[in-house]
PDB file of C-alpha atoms (C1' of nucleotides) in Angstrom:
ATOM      1  CA  MET A   1      11.650  -7.447  -1.540  1.00  0.00           C
ATOM      2  CA  PRO A   2       9.645 -10.362  -0.632  1.00  0.00           C
ATOM      3  CA  GLU A   3       7.821 -11.469  -3.376  1.00  0.00           C
ATOM      4  CA  GLY A   4       7.562 -15.511  -4.810  1.00  0.00           C
ATOM      5  CA  HIS A   5      10.922 -14.601  -6.401  1.00  0.00           C
ATOM      6  CA  SER A   6      13.024 -13.676  -3.604  1.00  0.00           C
ATOM      7  CA  ILE A   7      11.355 -16.645  -1.422  1.00  0.00           C
ATOM      8  CA  ARG A   8      12.447 -19.206  -4.422  1.00  0.00           C
ATOM      9  CA  HIS A   9      16.120 -17.336  -4.282  1.00  0.00           C
ATOM     10  CA  LEU A  10      15.942 -17.512  -0.280  1.00  0.00           C
ATOM     11  CA  ALA A  11      14.905 -21.280  -0.489  1.00  0.00           C
ATOM     12  CA  THR A  12      17.864 -21.916  -3.535  1.00  0.00           C
ATOM     13  CA  VAL A  13      20.481 -20.166  -1.075  1.00  0.00           C
ATOM     14  CA  HIS A  14      19.483 -21.684   1.868  1.00  0.00           C
ATOM     15  CA  SER A  15      19.980 -25.478   0.083  1.00  0.00           C
ATOM     16  CA  TYR A  16      22.862 -24.490  -1.108  1.00  0.00           C
ATOM     17  CA  GLY A  17      24.625 -23.369   1.757  1.00  0.00           C
ATOM     18  CA  PHE A  18      22.718 -25.579   4.478  1.00  0.00           C
ATOM     19  CA  VAL A  19      21.290 -28.712   3.252  1.00  0.00           C
ATOM     20  CA  GLY A  20      23.316 -31.586   4.439  1.00  0.00           C
ATOM     21  CA  THR A  21      25.485 -30.001   7.280  1.00  0.00           C
ATOM     22  CA  LEU A  22      24.938 -29.807  10.947  1.00  0.00           C
ATOM     23  CA  VAL A  23      23.468 -26.125  11.661  1.00  0.00           C
ATOM     24  CA  GLN A  24      23.952 -24.318  15.097  1.00  0.00           C
ATOM     25  CA  ALA A  25      20.547 -22.734  15.618  1.00  0.00           C
ATOM     26  CA  SER A  26      19.866 -19.892  17.986  1.00  0.00           C
ATOM     27  CA  SER A  27      17.723 -16.664  18.667  1.00  0.00           C
ATOM     28  CA  PRO A  28      20.389 -13.707  19.455  1.00  0.00           C
ATOM     29  CA  GLN A  29      16.969 -11.520  19.871  1.00  0.00           C
ATOM     30  CA  GLY A  30      15.223 -14.009  22.165  1.00  0.00           C
ATOM     31  CA  ARG A  31      11.960 -14.358  20.314  1.00  0.00           C
ATOM     32  CA  PHE A  32      12.433 -17.346  18.870  1.00  0.00           C
ATOM     33  CA  ASP A  33      14.622 -19.295  21.741  1.00  0.00           C
ATOM     34  CA  GLU A  34      12.152 -22.146  21.674  1.00  0.00           C
ATOM     35  CA  GLY A  35      11.971 -23.136  18.389  1.00  0.00           C
ATOM     36  CA  ALA A  36      16.282 -22.577  17.718  1.00  0.00           C
ATOM     37  CA  ALA A  37      16.596 -24.958  20.540  1.00  0.00           C
ATOM     38  CA  VAL A  38      14.494 -27.333  18.323  1.00  0.00           C
ATOM     39  CA  ILE A  39      16.465 -27.286  15.431  1.00  0.00           C
ATOM     40  CA  ASN A  40      19.947 -26.598  17.089  1.00  0.00           C
ATOM     41  CA  ASP A  41      22.909 -29.325  16.226  1.00  0.00           C
ATOM     42  CA  ARG A  42      20.921 -30.526  13.726  1.00  0.00           C
ATOM     43  CA  VAL A  43      21.281 -31.293   9.735  1.00  0.00           C
ATOM     44  CA  MET A  44      18.916 -29.142   7.562  1.00  0.00           C
ATOM     45  CA  THR A  45      17.095 -31.973   5.269  1.00  0.00           C
ATOM     46  CA  GLU A  46      15.615 -29.965   2.735  1.00  0.00           C
ATOM     47  CA  THR A  47      14.120 -26.371   1.495  1.00  0.00           C
ATOM     48  CA  SER A  48      10.920 -25.738   0.305  1.00  0.00           C
ATOM     49  CA  ALA A  49       8.676 -22.632  -1.028  1.00  0.00           C
ATOM     50  CA  HIS A  50       5.459 -21.706  -2.196  1.00  0.00           C
ATOM     51  CA  GLY A  51       4.669 -18.567  -2.587  1.00  0.00           C
ATOM     52  CA  LYS A  52       5.641 -16.114  -0.087  1.00  0.00           C
ATOM     53  CA  HIS A  53       6.103 -18.704   2.058  1.00  0.00           C
ATOM     54  CA  LEU A  54       9.783 -20.522   2.883  1.00  0.00           C
ATOM     55  CA  PHE A  55      10.124 -23.793   4.757  1.00  0.00           C
ATOM     56  CA  LEU A  56      13.297 -25.056   6.037  1.00  0.00           C
ATOM     57  CA  HIS A  57      13.595 -28.610   7.248  1.00  0.00           C
ATOM     58  CA  PHE A  58      14.798 -30.548   9.940  1.00  0.00           C
ATOM     59  CA  ASP A  59      13.206 -33.748   9.109  1.00  0.00           C
ATOM     60  CA  ASN A  60      10.041 -33.247  10.615  1.00  0.00           C
ATOM     61  CA  ASP A  61      10.704 -30.142  12.623  1.00  0.00           C
ATOM     62  CA  ILE A  62       9.971 -27.419  10.160  1.00  0.00           C
ATOM     63  CA  VAL A  63      10.787 -23.325  10.329  1.00  0.00           C
ATOM     64  CA  HIS A  64       7.829 -22.030   8.781  1.00  0.00           C
ATOM     65  CA  ILE A  65       9.043 -18.339   7.838  1.00  0.00           C
ATOM     66  CA  HIS A  66       6.861 -15.680   5.849  1.00  0.00           C
ATOM     67  CA  LEU A  67       8.682 -12.239   5.880  1.00  0.00           C
ATOM     68  CA  GLY A  68       5.696  -9.837   5.858  1.00  0.00           C
ATOM     69  CA  LEU A  69       6.872  -6.409   4.898  1.00  0.00           C
ATOM     70  CA  TYR A  70      10.041  -5.799   6.831  1.00  0.00           C
ATOM     71  CA  GLY A  71      11.484  -9.166   7.053  1.00  0.00           C
ATOM     72  CA  TRP A  72      14.996  -9.870   5.505  1.00  0.00           C
ATOM     73  CA  PHE A  73      17.746 -12.403   5.823  1.00  0.00           C
ATOM     74  CA  LYS A  74      21.740 -11.516   5.818  1.00  0.00           C
ATOM     75  CA  LEU A  75      23.406 -14.684   4.388  1.00  0.00           C
ATOM     76  CA  ARG A  76      27.375 -14.644   4.391  1.00  0.00           C
ATOM     77  CA  LYS A  77      30.150 -16.816   3.727  1.00  0.00           C
ATOM     78  CA  ASN A  78      33.136 -17.308   5.325  1.00  0.00           C
ATOM     79  CA  LYS A  79      32.260 -14.312   7.650  1.00  0.00           C
ATOM     80  CA  GLN A  80      31.970 -13.155  11.255  1.00  0.00           C
ATOM     81  CA  GLN A  81      28.921 -10.936  11.747  1.00  0.00           C
ATOM     82  CA  GLN A  82      27.747  -9.737  15.318  1.00  0.00           C
ATOM     83  CA  PRO A  83      23.902 -10.208  14.990  1.00  0.00           C
ATOM     84  CA  GLY A  84      21.711  -6.974  15.126  1.00  0.00           C
ATOM     85  CA  ASN A  85      19.266  -6.340  18.018  1.00  0.00           C
ATOM     86  CA  ALA A  86      16.680  -7.856  15.821  1.00  0.00           C
ATOM     87  CA  THR A  87      17.856 -11.061  14.688  1.00  0.00           C
ATOM     88  CA  ARG A  88      14.888 -13.697  15.170  1.00  0.00           C
ATOM     89  CA  LEU A  89      17.190 -16.430  14.191  1.00  0.00           C
ATOM     90  CA  ARG A  90      20.883 -17.073  13.338  1.00  0.00           C
ATOM     91  CA  LEU A  91      21.904 -19.978  11.179  1.00  0.00           C
ATOM     92  CA  MET A  92      25.169 -20.972  11.072  1.00  0.00           C
ATOM     93  CA  ASN A  93      27.585 -23.621   9.810  1.00  0.00           C
ATOM     94  CA  ASP A  94      31.215 -24.250   9.031  1.00  0.00           C
ATOM     95  CA  GLU A  95      30.769 -22.244   6.389  1.00  0.00           C
ATOM     96  CA  TYR A  96      27.766 -19.860   6.319  1.00  0.00           C
ATOM     97  CA  LEU A  97      26.091 -17.829   8.386  1.00  0.00           C
ATOM     98  CA  SER A  98      22.609 -16.891   7.627  1.00  0.00           C
ATOM     99  CA  ASP A  99      20.938 -14.175  10.076  1.00  0.00           C
ATOM    100  CA  LEU A 100      16.911 -13.294   9.736  1.00  0.00           C
ATOM    101  CA  ALA A 101      15.190  -9.935  11.411  1.00  0.00           C
ATOM    102  CA  GLY A 102      11.609  -8.567  11.301  1.00  0.00           C
ATOM    103  CA  PRO A 103       9.578 -11.553   9.952  1.00  0.00           C
ATOM    104  CA  THR A 104       5.612 -11.805  10.424  1.00  0.00           C
ATOM    105  CA  ALA A 105       5.830 -15.468  10.855  1.00  0.00           C
ATOM    106  CA  CYS A 106       8.456 -17.224  12.150  1.00  0.00           C
ATOM    107  CA  GLU A 107       7.973 -20.947  13.939  1.00  0.00           C
ATOM    108  CA  ILE A 108       8.295 -24.799  14.312  1.00  0.00           C
ATOM    109  CA  VAL A 109       5.935 -26.505  12.097  1.00  0.00           C
ATOM    110  CA  ASP A 110       5.686 -30.723  11.713  1.00  0.00           C
ATOM    111  CA  TYR A 111       5.056 -32.130   7.602  1.00  0.00           C
ATOM    112  CA  ASP A 112       0.947 -32.465   7.802  1.00  0.00           C
ATOM    113  CA  ALA A 113       1.135 -28.543   8.808  1.00  0.00           C
ATOM    114  CA  MET A 114       3.156 -27.559   6.572  1.00  0.00           C
ATOM    115  CA  LEU A 115       0.635 -29.426   3.797  1.00  0.00           C
ATOM    116  CA  THR A 116      -2.105 -27.698   5.420  1.00  0.00           C
ATOM    117  CA  LYS A 117      -0.231 -24.168   4.718  1.00  0.00           C
ATOM    118  CA  LYS A 118       0.742 -24.991   1.393  1.00  0.00           C
ATOM    119  CA  ALA A 119      -2.737 -26.651   0.136  1.00  0.00           C
ATOM    120  CA  LYS A 120      -4.224 -23.322   1.051  1.00  0.00           C
ATOM    121  CA  LEU A 121      -2.344 -21.335  -1.394  1.00  0.00           C
ATOM    122  CA  GLY A 122      -3.225 -21.242  -4.963  1.00  0.00           C
ATOM    123  CA  PRO A 123      -0.914 -22.525  -7.905  1.00  0.00           C
ATOM    124  CA  ASP A 124       2.851 -20.890  -7.884  1.00  0.00           C
ATOM    125  CA  PRO A 125       4.129 -19.666 -11.218  1.00  0.00           C
ATOM    126  CA  ILE A 126       7.450 -20.442 -10.479  1.00  0.00           C
ATOM    127  CA  HIS A 127       6.743 -24.255  -9.702  1.00  0.00           C
ATOM    128  CA  ASP A 128       7.256 -26.742 -12.674  1.00  0.00           C
ATOM    129  CA  ASN A 129       4.136 -28.539 -12.147  1.00  0.00           C
ATOM    130  CA  ALA A 130       2.007 -25.631 -11.222  1.00  0.00           C
ATOM    131  CA  ASP A 131      -1.581 -25.554 -12.548  1.00  0.00           C
ATOM    132  CA  PRO A 132      -2.700 -22.385 -14.199  1.00  0.00           C
ATOM    133  CA  GLU A 133      -6.262 -24.107 -14.331  1.00  0.00           C
ATOM    134  CA  LYS A 134      -6.892 -23.522 -10.533  1.00  0.00           C
ATOM    135  CA  ALA A 135      -6.451 -20.070 -10.570  1.00  0.00           C
ATOM    136  CA  TRP A 136      -8.317 -19.497 -13.887  1.00  0.00           C
ATOM    137  CA  GLU A 137     -11.159 -21.500 -12.371  1.00  0.00           C
ATOM    138  CA  LYS A 138     -11.426 -18.826  -9.508  1.00  0.00           C
ATOM    139  CA  ILE A 139     -10.590 -15.424 -11.860  1.00  0.00           C
ATOM    140  CA  ALA A 140     -13.017 -16.829 -14.643  1.00  0.00           C
ATOM    141  CA  LYS A 141     -16.281 -16.753 -12.173  1.00  0.00           C
ATOM    142  CA  SER A 142     -14.981 -13.974  -9.822  1.00  0.00           C
ATOM    143  CA  LYS A 143     -16.801 -10.054 -10.043  1.00  0.00           C
ATOM    144  CA  LYS A 144     -13.709  -8.823  -8.355  1.00  0.00           C
ATOM    145  CA  THR A 145     -10.862  -6.591  -9.749  1.00  0.00           C
ATOM    146  CA  ILE A 146      -8.176  -8.576 -11.705  1.00  0.00           C
ATOM    147  CA  GLY A 147      -6.063  -6.312  -9.722  1.00  0.00           C
ATOM    148  CA  GLY A 148      -7.305  -7.723  -6.602  1.00  0.00           C
ATOM    149  CA  LEU A 149      -7.275 -11.433  -7.583  1.00  0.00           C
ATOM    150  CA  LEU A 150      -3.933 -11.170  -8.761  1.00  0.00           C
ATOM    151  CA  MET A 151      -2.797 -10.352  -4.917  1.00  0.00           C
ATOM    152  CA  ASP A 152      -4.840 -12.939  -3.576  1.00  0.00           C
ATOM    153  CA  GLN A 153      -2.573 -15.613  -2.403  1.00  0.00           C
ATOM    154  CA  SER A 154      -5.189 -18.236  -2.619  1.00  0.00           C
ATOM    155  CA  VAL A 155      -5.560 -17.403  -6.333  1.00  0.00           C
ATOM    156  CA  ILE A 156      -2.186 -17.314  -7.317  1.00  0.00           C
ATOM    157  CA  ALA A 157       0.776 -17.672  -4.838  1.00  0.00           C
ATOM    158  CA  GLY A 158       3.585 -15.688  -4.873  1.00  0.00           C
ATOM    159  CA  ILE A 159       2.973 -12.628  -7.088  1.00  0.00           C
ATOM    160  CA  GLY A 160       2.590  -9.451  -4.699  1.00  0.00           C
ATOM    161  CA  ASN A 161       2.598  -5.531  -5.513  1.00  0.00           C
ATOM    162  CA  VAL A 162       5.205  -5.031  -7.146  1.00  0.00           C
ATOM    163  CA  TYR A 163       4.686  -8.022 -10.096  1.00  0.00           C
ATOM    164  CA  ARG A 164       0.877  -7.064 -10.062  1.00  0.00           C
ATOM    165  CA  ALA A 165       1.628  -3.687 -11.324  1.00  0.00           C
ATOM    166  CA  GLU A 166       4.008  -4.868 -13.892  1.00  0.00           C
ATOM    167  CA  LEU A 167       2.126  -8.089 -15.136  1.00  0.00           C
ATOM    168  CA  LEU A 168      -0.827  -5.840 -15.890  1.00  0.00           C
ATOM    169  CA  PHE A 169       1.080  -3.176 -17.476  1.00  0.00           C
ATOM    170  CA  ARG A 170       2.850  -5.706 -19.651  1.00  0.00           C
ATOM    171  CA  ALA A 171      -0.526  -7.660 -20.568  1.00  0.00           C
ATOM    172  CA  ARG A 172      -1.800  -4.141 -21.488  1.00  0.00           C
ATOM    173  CA  LEU A 173      -5.401  -4.975 -19.152  1.00  0.00           C
ATOM    174  CA  SER A 174      -6.501  -2.393 -16.602  1.00  0.00           C
ATOM    175  CA  PRO A 175      -6.465  -3.487 -12.669  1.00  0.00           C
ATOM    176  CA  PHE A 176      -9.980  -2.322 -12.428  1.00  0.00           C
ATOM    177  CA  ILE A 177     -11.649  -5.334 -14.768  1.00  0.00           C
ATOM    178  CA  SER A 178     -13.683  -8.086 -13.042  1.00  0.00           C
ATOM    179  CA  GLY A 179     -12.290 -11.680 -13.340  1.00  0.00           C
ATOM    180  CA  LYS A 180     -15.092 -12.729 -15.015  1.00  0.00           C
ATOM    181  CA  ASP A 181     -14.386 -10.398 -17.978  1.00  0.00           C
ATOM    182  CA  VAL A 182     -10.676 -11.176 -18.427  1.00  0.00           C
ATOM    183  CA  PRO A 183     -10.535 -12.989 -21.637  1.00  0.00           C
ATOM    184  CA  ARG A 184      -8.898 -16.182 -21.400  1.00  0.00           C
ATOM    185  CA  GLU A 185      -5.845 -15.449 -23.304  1.00  0.00           C
ATOM    186  CA  LYS A 186      -5.291 -12.386 -21.361  1.00  0.00           C
ATOM    187  CA  PHE A 187      -5.192 -14.737 -18.399  1.00  0.00           C
ATOM    188  CA  ASP A 188      -2.810 -17.264 -20.273  1.00  0.00           C
ATOM    189  CA  GLU A 189      -0.763 -14.295 -21.026  1.00  0.00           C
ATOM    190  CA  ILE A 190      -0.596 -12.912 -17.491  1.00  0.00           C
ATOM    191  CA  TRP A 191       0.175 -16.828 -16.533  1.00  0.00           C
ATOM    192  CA  SER A 192       3.029 -17.195 -18.683  1.00  0.00           C
ATOM    193  CA  ASP A 193       4.709 -13.968 -18.048  1.00  0.00           C
ATOM    194  CA  SER A 194       4.430 -14.626 -14.616  1.00  0.00           C
ATOM    195  CA  VAL A 195       6.428 -17.811 -15.139  1.00  0.00           C
ATOM    196  CA  VAL A 196       9.041 -15.650 -17.245  1.00  0.00           C
ATOM    197  CA  LEU A 197       9.141 -13.074 -14.539  1.00  0.00           C
ATOM    198  CA  LEU A 198       9.020 -14.965 -11.432  1.00  0.00           C
ATOM    199  CA  ARG A 199      11.774 -17.361 -12.185  1.00  0.00           C
ATOM    200  CA  ASP A 200      14.135 -14.501 -13.766  1.00  0.00           C
ATOM    201  CA  GLY A 201      13.706 -12.707 -10.367  1.00  0.00           C
ATOM    202  CA  ALA A 202      14.560 -15.724  -8.693  1.00  0.00           C
ATOM    203  CA  THR A 203      18.098 -16.112 -10.267  1.00  0.00           C
ATOM    204  CA  ASP A 204      19.358 -13.101  -8.361  1.00  0.00           C
ATOM    205  CA  GLY A 205      16.093 -12.204  -5.800  1.00  0.00           C
ATOM    206  CA  HIS A 206      15.894  -9.167  -7.482  1.00  0.00           C
ATOM    207  CA  ILE A 207      12.661  -7.876  -9.684  1.00  0.00           C
ATOM    208  CA  ARG A 208      13.093  -6.326 -13.162  1.00  0.00           C
ATOM    209  CA  THR A 209      10.236  -6.617 -15.874  1.00  0.00           C
ATOM    210  CA  VAL A 210      11.812  -3.408 -18.161  1.00  0.00           C
ATOM    211  CA  THR A 211      13.610  -5.776 -20.691  1.00  0.00           C
ATOM    212  CA  GLU A 212      14.924  -4.990 -24.104  1.00  0.00           C
ATOM    213  CA  GLU A 213      13.270  -8.009 -25.636  1.00  0.00           C
ATOM    214  CA  HIS A 214      10.021  -6.268 -23.890  1.00  0.00           C
ATOM    215  CA  LEU A 215      10.563  -2.755 -25.114  1.00  0.00           C
ATOM    216  CA  ARG A 216      11.414  -3.956 -28.521  1.00  0.00           C
ATOM    217  CA  LYS A 217       8.112  -5.039 -28.959  1.00  0.00           C
ATOM    218  CA  HIS A 218       6.730  -1.982 -28.722  1.00  0.00           C
ATOM    219  CA  GLY A 219       9.434  -0.048 -30.791  1.00  0.00           C
ATOM    220  CA  VAL A 220      11.368   1.596 -28.015  1.00  0.00           C
ATOM    221  CA  GLU A 221      14.720   1.728 -27.266  1.00  0.00           C
ATOM    222  CA  LEU A 222      16.225   0.637 -23.995  1.00  0.00           C
ATOM    223  CA  HIS A 223      19.269   3.252 -24.378  1.00  0.00           C
ATOM    224  CA  GLY A 224      20.463   2.073 -20.894  1.00  0.00           C
ATOM    225  CA  CYS A 225      17.461   3.018 -19.183  1.00  0.00           C
ATOM    226  CA  THR A 226      17.947   2.076 -15.425  1.00  0.00           C
ATOM    227  CA  GLN A 227      14.482   1.630 -14.554  1.00  0.00           C
ATOM    228  CA  TYR A 228      13.448  -1.534 -13.111  1.00  0.00           C
ATOM    229  CA  SER A 229       9.322  -0.999 -13.079  1.00  0.00           C
ATOM    230  CA  TYR A 230       7.146   0.236 -16.096  1.00  0.00           C
ATOM    231  CA  VAL A 231       4.583   1.429 -13.736  1.00  0.00           C
ATOM    232  CA  TYR A 232       5.226   0.351  -9.856  1.00  0.00           C
ATOM    233  CA  LYS A 233       6.193   3.858  -8.275  1.00  0.00           C
ATOM    234  CA  ARG A 234       6.543   5.474 -11.117  1.00  0.00           C
ATOM    235  CA  HIS A 235       2.784   7.490 -10.689  1.00  0.00           C
ATOM    236  CA  GLY A 236       3.238  11.198 -11.802  1.00  0.00           C
ATOM    237  CA  ASN A 237       6.446  10.060 -14.968  1.00  0.00           C
ATOM    238  CA  ASP A 238       5.577   9.227 -18.164  1.00  0.00           C
ATOM    239  CA  CYS A 239       4.893   6.013 -19.578  1.00  0.00           C
ATOM    240  CA  LEU A 240       8.278   4.212 -20.883  1.00  0.00           C
ATOM    241  CA  VAL A 241       6.310   2.694 -23.813  1.00  0.00           C
ATOM    242  CA  CYS A 242       3.317   5.270 -24.774  1.00  0.00           C
ATOM    243  CA  GLY A 243       4.213   9.094 -22.949  1.00  0.00           C
ATOM    244  CA  SER A 244       1.147   9.093 -21.052  1.00  0.00           C
ATOM    245  CA  LEU A 245       0.568   9.553 -17.040  1.00  0.00           C
ATOM    246  CA  VAL A 246       1.409   6.598 -15.180  1.00  0.00           C
ATOM    247  CA  ARG A 247      -1.395   6.790 -12.580  1.00  0.00           C
ATOM    248  CA  SER A 248      -1.851   5.379  -9.010  1.00  0.00           C
ATOM    249  CA  ASP A 249      -4.431   4.883  -6.787  1.00  0.00           C
ATOM    250  CA  THR A 250      -6.370   2.693  -3.837  1.00  0.00           C
ATOM    251  CA  LEU A 251      -7.325  -0.839  -3.977  1.00  0.00           C
ATOM    252  CA  ASP A 252      -8.228  -3.057  -1.571  1.00  0.00           C
ATOM    253  CA  GLY A 253      -6.071  -1.223   0.936  1.00  0.00           C
ATOM    254  CA  ARG A 254      -3.166  -1.243  -1.358  1.00  0.00           C
ATOM    255  CA  THR A 255      -1.907   0.911  -4.034  1.00  0.00           C
ATOM    256  CA  VAL A 256      -2.121   0.160  -7.555  1.00  0.00           C
ATOM    257  CA  TYR A 257       0.149   1.624 -10.441  1.00  0.00           C
ATOM    258  CA  TRP A 258      -1.396   1.332 -14.265  1.00  0.00           C
ATOM    259  CA  CYS A 259      -0.625   3.497 -17.518  1.00  0.00           C
ATOM    260  CA  GLU A 260      -3.966   4.998 -18.942  1.00  0.00           C
ATOM    261  CA  GLY A 261      -2.458   5.409 -21.964  1.00  0.00           C
ATOM    262  CA  CYS A 262      -1.465   1.370 -22.203  1.00  0.00           C
ATOM    263  CA  GLN A 263      -4.266  -0.344 -19.946  1.00  0.00           C
ATOM    264  CA  GLY A 264      -7.074   2.457 -20.101  1.00  0.00           C
ATOM    265  CA  ASP A 265      -9.384   3.058 -17.019  1.00  0.00           C
ATOM    266  CA  ASN A 266     -12.121   1.041 -16.709  1.00  0.00           C
ATOM    267  CA  ARG A 267     -12.628   1.531 -13.013  1.00  0.00           C
ATOM    268  CA  ASN A 268     -16.636   2.764 -13.915  1.00  0.00           C
ATOM    269  CA  ALA A 269     -17.217  -0.106 -16.405  1.00  0.00           C
TER     270      ALA A 269
ATOM    271  C1'  DA B   1      14.569  14.700  14.771  1.00  0.00           C
ATOM    272  C1'  DT B   2      10.374  12.989  13.268  1.00  0.00           C
ATOM    273  C1'  DA B   3       6.860  11.493  10.073  1.00  0.00           C
ATOM    274  C1'  DA B   4       5.724   8.550   6.178  1.00  0.00           C
ATOM    275  C1'  DT B   5       5.871   4.786   3.631  1.00  0.00           C
ATOM    276  C1'  DA B   6       6.809   0.172   2.008  1.00  0.00           C
ATOM    277  C1'  DT B   7       7.427  -5.592  -1.713  1.00  0.00           C
ATOM    278  C1'  DG B   8       2.346  -8.659   3.458  1.00  0.00           C
ATOM    279  C1'  DG B   9      -1.382 -10.554   6.123  1.00  0.00           C
ATOM    280  C1'  DT B  10      -4.682 -11.152  10.252  1.00  0.00           C
ATOM    281  C1'  DG B  11      -8.207 -10.212  12.657  1.00  0.00           C
ATOM    282  C1'  DA B  12     -11.740  -6.820  14.045  1.00  0.00           C
ATOM    283  C1'  DT B  13     -15.237  -3.582  13.032  1.00  0.00           C
TER     284       DT B  13
ATOM    285  C1'  DT C   1     -11.916  -0.609   5.611  1.00  0.00           C
ATOM    286  C1'  DC C   2      -8.880  -0.232   9.320  1.00  0.00           C
ATOM    287  C1'  DA C   3      -5.465  -1.284  12.742  1.00  0.00           C
ATOM    288  C1'  DC C   4      -2.125  -3.699  13.935  1.00  0.00           C
ATOM    289  C1'  DC C   5       2.567  -6.089  13.601  1.00  0.00           C
ATOM    290  C1'  DC C   6       7.706  -5.603  12.530  1.00  0.00           C
ATOM    291  C1'  DT C   7      11.968  -3.002  10.993  1.00  0.00           C
ATOM    292  C1'  DA C   8      14.607   0.075   7.488  1.00  0.00           C
ATOM    293  C1'  DT C   9      14.201   3.596   4.285  1.00  0.00           C
ATOM    294  C1'  DT C  10      13.399   7.834   2.664  1.00  0.00           C
ATOM    295  C1'  DA C  11      11.121  12.406   2.964  1.00  0.00           C
ATOM    296  C1'  DT C  12       9.754  16.507   5.369  1.00  0.00           C
ATOM    297  C1'  DC C  13      10.105  19.697   9.096  1.00  0.00           C
TER     298       DC C  13
END
DNA sequence: ATAATATGGTGAT
DNA sequence: TCACCCTATTATC
């Protein structure tokens, strides 16, 4: 599930497994032969991530990876595995093996090009030094919906459709309110919640926004509930908090989910 | 077996 | 707003 949390997770585990070691790189699928040859038999020096973009550094030759909808990594320790037909990039050292398949972007860039790409992105809540003011400036003067703005990577980097739905639910805010109508304290709440949720998701690469702490605030018991989301893909079901119907609609070409009871419906406001 | 759907982004219309 | 890229999983015939 490639939102910002999984990209941070991938940066971390690839750093642990590969940085400081000689890496054998290849493209079993053949679509990244030239790029793989550039980094083959070289030392991975660093990994970095900003939003949904992952960078594997080999000094000034940096593999820029964007997973898109379908991309994924398989990282294994002390195991041999045959690459699937779709494996775009295989990374290997004495201990680890990592196969990348189906990415939207997989290319070699230099350091300046990497900085250019990062500069186009908004602050990433997962970064210690992220500046929420930069996001607030854009949101506070925008007529676009808050639901659309949260998905805009140049406003905040790393939030995708799952976190968008869940952050707005937890803030009890309708996705259809204009950015300029969002109270400052609501934005602060969403931002600090995103810091918590994205960092929590990055520890294991999984999203889980239904937590005992959050439910307790609303006087609801978890009771071994295995739902990971409150509203994302729960349309047609009852809200876990208030029991109202969870709804869905298309916003800017993507499906948005919300609870009419908890968040209201300001589509015509 | 085939179709629909998906956590994303780009570029055309 | 839509088609498209790429691939896996789930739903429908």
